[in-house]
Structure formats: C-alpha cells, structure tokens
Coordinates of C-alpha atoms in Angstrom, one line a residue:
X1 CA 0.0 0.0 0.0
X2 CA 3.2 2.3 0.5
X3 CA 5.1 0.6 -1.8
X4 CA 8.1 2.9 -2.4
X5 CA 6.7 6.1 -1.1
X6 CA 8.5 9.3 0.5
X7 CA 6.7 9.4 4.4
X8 CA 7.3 12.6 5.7
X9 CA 7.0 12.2 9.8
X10 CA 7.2 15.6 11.8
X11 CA 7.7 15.2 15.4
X12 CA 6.7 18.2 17.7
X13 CA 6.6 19.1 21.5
X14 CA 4.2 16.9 22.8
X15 CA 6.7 15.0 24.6
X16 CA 5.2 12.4 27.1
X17 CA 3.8 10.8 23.2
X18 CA 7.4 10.6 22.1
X19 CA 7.4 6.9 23.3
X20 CA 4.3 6.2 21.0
X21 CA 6.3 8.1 18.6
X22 CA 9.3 5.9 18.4
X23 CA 6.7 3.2 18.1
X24 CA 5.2 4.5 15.3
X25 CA 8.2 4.7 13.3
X26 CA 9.1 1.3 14.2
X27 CA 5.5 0.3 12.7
X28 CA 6.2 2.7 9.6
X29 CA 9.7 1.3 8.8
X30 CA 8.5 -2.7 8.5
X31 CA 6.6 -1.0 5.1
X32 CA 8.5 -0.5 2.1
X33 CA 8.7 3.5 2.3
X34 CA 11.6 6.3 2.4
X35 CA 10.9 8.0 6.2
X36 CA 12.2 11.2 6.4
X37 CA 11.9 12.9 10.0
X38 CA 11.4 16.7 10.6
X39 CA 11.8 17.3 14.5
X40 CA 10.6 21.2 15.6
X41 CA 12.7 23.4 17.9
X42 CA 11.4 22.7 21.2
X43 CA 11.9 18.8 20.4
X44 CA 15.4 19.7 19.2
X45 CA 16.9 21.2 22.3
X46 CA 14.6 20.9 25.6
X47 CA 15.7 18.1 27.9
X48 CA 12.3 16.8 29.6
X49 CA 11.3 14.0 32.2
X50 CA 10.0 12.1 29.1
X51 CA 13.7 12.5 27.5
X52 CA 16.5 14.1 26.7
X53 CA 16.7 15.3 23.1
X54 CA 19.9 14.1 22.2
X55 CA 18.5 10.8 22.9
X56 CA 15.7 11.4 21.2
X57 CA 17.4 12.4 18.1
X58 CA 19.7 8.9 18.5
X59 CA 16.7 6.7 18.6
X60 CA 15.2 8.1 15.5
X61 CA 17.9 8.2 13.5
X62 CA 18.5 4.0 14.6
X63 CA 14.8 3.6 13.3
X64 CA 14.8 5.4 10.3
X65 CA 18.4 4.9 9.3
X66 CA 19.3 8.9 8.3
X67 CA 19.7 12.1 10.3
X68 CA 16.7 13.3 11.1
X69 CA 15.9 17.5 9.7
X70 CA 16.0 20.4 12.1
X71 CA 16.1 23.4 10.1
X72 CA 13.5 25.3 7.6
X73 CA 16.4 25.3 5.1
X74 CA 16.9 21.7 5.6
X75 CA 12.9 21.0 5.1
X76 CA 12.4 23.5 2.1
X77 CA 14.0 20.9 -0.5
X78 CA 11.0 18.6 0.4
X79 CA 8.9 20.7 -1.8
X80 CA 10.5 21.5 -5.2
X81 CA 13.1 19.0 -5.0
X82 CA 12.0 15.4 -2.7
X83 CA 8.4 15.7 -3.1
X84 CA 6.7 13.7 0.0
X85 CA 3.8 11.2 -0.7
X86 CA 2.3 11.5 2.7
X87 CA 2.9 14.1 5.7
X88 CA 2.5 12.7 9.3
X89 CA 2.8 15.1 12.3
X90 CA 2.8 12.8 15.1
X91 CA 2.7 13.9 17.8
X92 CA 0.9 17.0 17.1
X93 CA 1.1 19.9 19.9
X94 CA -1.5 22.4 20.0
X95 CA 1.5 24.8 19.2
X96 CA 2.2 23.2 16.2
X97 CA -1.5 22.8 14.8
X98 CA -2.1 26.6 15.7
X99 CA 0.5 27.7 13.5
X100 CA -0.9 25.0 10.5
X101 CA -4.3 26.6 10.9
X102 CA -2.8 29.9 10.5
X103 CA -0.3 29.3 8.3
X104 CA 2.3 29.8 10.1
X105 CA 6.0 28.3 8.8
X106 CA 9.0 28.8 11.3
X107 CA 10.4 25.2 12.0
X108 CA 11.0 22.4 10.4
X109 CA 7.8 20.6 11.0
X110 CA 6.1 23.4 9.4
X111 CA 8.4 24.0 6.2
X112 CA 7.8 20.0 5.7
X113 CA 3.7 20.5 5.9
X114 CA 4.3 23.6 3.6
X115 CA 6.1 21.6 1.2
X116 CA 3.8 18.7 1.1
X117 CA 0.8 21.2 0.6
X118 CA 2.7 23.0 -2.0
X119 CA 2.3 19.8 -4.2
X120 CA -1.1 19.0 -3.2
X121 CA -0.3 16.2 -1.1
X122 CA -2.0 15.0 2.1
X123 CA -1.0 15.6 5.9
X124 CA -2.1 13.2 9.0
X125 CA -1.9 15.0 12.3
X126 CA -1.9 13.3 15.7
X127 CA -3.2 15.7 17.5
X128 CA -2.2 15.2 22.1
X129 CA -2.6 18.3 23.9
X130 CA -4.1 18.8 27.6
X131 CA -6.7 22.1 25.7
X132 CA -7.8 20.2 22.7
X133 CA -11.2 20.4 24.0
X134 CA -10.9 24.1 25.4
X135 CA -8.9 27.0 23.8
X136 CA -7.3 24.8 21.0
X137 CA -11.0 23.0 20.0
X138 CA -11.5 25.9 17.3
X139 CA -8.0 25.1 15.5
X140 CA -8.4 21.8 15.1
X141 CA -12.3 22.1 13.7
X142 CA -10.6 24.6 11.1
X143 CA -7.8 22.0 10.3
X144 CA -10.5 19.5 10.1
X145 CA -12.3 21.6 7.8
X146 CA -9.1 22.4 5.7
X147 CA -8.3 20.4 2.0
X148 CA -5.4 18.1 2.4
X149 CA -5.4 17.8 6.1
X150 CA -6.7 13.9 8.2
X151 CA -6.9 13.7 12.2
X152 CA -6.1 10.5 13.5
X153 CA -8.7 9.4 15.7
X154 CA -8.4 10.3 19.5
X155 CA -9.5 9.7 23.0
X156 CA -9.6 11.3 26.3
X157 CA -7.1 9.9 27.8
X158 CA -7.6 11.1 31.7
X159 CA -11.4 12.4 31.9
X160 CA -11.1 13.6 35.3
X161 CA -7.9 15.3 36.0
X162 CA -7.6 16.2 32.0
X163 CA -10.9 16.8 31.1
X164 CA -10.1 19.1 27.9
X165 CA -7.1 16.8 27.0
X166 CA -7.0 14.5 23.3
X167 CA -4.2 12.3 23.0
X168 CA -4.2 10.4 19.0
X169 CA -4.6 6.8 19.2
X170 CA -1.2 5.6 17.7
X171 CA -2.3 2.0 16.6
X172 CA -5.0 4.1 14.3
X173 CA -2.0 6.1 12.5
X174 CA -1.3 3.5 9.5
X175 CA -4.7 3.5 8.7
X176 CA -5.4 6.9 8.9
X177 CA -2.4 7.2 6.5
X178 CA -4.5 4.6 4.6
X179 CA -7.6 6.6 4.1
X180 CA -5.8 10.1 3.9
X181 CA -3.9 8.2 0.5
X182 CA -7.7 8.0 -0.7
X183 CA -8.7 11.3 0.6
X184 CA -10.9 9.5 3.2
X185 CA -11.0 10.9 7.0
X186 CA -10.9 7.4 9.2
X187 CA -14.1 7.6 11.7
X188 CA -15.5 7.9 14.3
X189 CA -13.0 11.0 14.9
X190 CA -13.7 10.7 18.6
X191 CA -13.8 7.4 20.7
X192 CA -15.6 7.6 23.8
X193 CA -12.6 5.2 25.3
X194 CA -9.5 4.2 25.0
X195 CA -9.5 1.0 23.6
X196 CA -7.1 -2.2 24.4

C-alpha cells in the first residue's frame, strides 16, 4: 500500500507521546517507504522527564536509518526538489496545529507540511494536547475543515484530572495514513474510550 513512497513524519513538542512516537516509526519502517523525519525546535533542544533530546534524536535516526531535519532550510528541498507522498505530524502539539491553521511556517515541522501542501499532497496530524477540548477545539475544527489535512482518531485519555485533553490513538496512524492516501478521513473521529 506504501510501496516505495516518500513518508514525511514531523515530530513536535508533545513529549510524554514521544514513546508512541518511536513506536510509530518502528510500525512505519516494517513497510517498504523512504521516512524522512522533521523534528521542531522545542523537540530539538529541551531536555524533559520524558527525554533528553539528544536521545531522542539517536533513537530516531536508529529507526529510520538517516539524520533526522532540524532546520526550515533543511525542510524546504522537500517541496520542489524530494516531493513527499504523505505528511505525518505525530505527535501533534496544540502549538504546532495553531501555526498550520494559521499558516504559520517557522520550523522544520512546518516547512515540511508547507512543502507537502505546495504539491497538493496529504498531511495526517496526531493531535495530544491537555486544551484540545478548550482554547485549541477551534483550531483543530478549522484543520478539520481544511483540504489536504486527516486527524487520527483520539481519546480522552484522563477524563477527570484532564478533562479538555486529546491524545491520538497511535495504533489508528497507519490507517489513517491509509484513508488520507484515498482522501478518506478514518471515523469515528472521537472514541468515547480508550480502547485495548
């Protein structure tokens, strides 16, 4: 179904998902596709509880087998010169989709979506933030409602203590990619669980 396609994957700072993350690519790289990884700033340089972003950076580049893309300069060749199949931002912060829904372009993560636009190509976003359901709702219904763009189904994953938090389901990524290939959006959008 990927069969020697270019898979853009943009990682951003949503960084307790960065686990999921590596497991995604791990997932993504059993297929035979070219994965090339576009990390933003914040996942670049901040040290966290979740990791460290040197080691961050190390386990991707194991996965995917290349150096992953830091820079807008680095990401702008992905549009007139390596044009992607597919887009994937996962994870997604609320950050990041705010500057998508504005167009917005000042990392690498954005330059990469820009590019993929530019040649009328899909993106999948992941979308985990605590304020999906509160002050971010309003970018992700105009992302939603945006041409080229797929959410991966999510959940709440903590209704009580997170009550306006999403989090993507990350076993629901390869066949959003699926659809998004078809121009399909996977539903139901929202599960009312995480499911096992």
């Amino acid at each position: 179904m990927f069969n020697g396609m270019k898979i853009g994957v943009g990682i951003t700072g949503s960084f307790c998902s960065l686990s999921n993350c590596l497991r995604f690519l791990k997932e993504l790289k059993k297929y035979p596709v070219d994965i090339y990884v576009f990390i933003s700033d914040q996942v670049n340089s901040c040290d966290t509880r979740f990791f460290k972003a040197n080691q961050l950076i190390i386990e991707v580049e194991k996965i995917i087998e290349k150096k992953v893309i830091c820079s807008v300069v680095e990401a702008e060749i992905f549009g007139p010169q390596i044009p992607l199949d597919l887009m994937v931002v996962y994870p997604c912060s609320a950050n990041t989709l705010a500057k998508m829904a504005h167009g917005i372009n000042d990392n690498a993560v954005t330059m990469a979506v820009k590019s993929t636009l530019r040649n009328q190509h899909n993106i999948v976003l992941g979308l985990c933030s605590n304020d999906l359901l509160s002050t971010s709702g309003m970018n992700m219904m105009k992302i939603l409602n945006t041409k080229h763009f797929y959410l991966v189904p999510m959940f709440q994953d903590d209704i009580f203590k997170k009550p306006n938090s999403l989090i993507a389901k990350n076993d629901l990524i390869i066949q959003t990619m699926i659809n998004a290939l078809v121009d399909k959006q996977l539903q139901p959008l929202f599960l009312l669980k995480k499911e096992k």
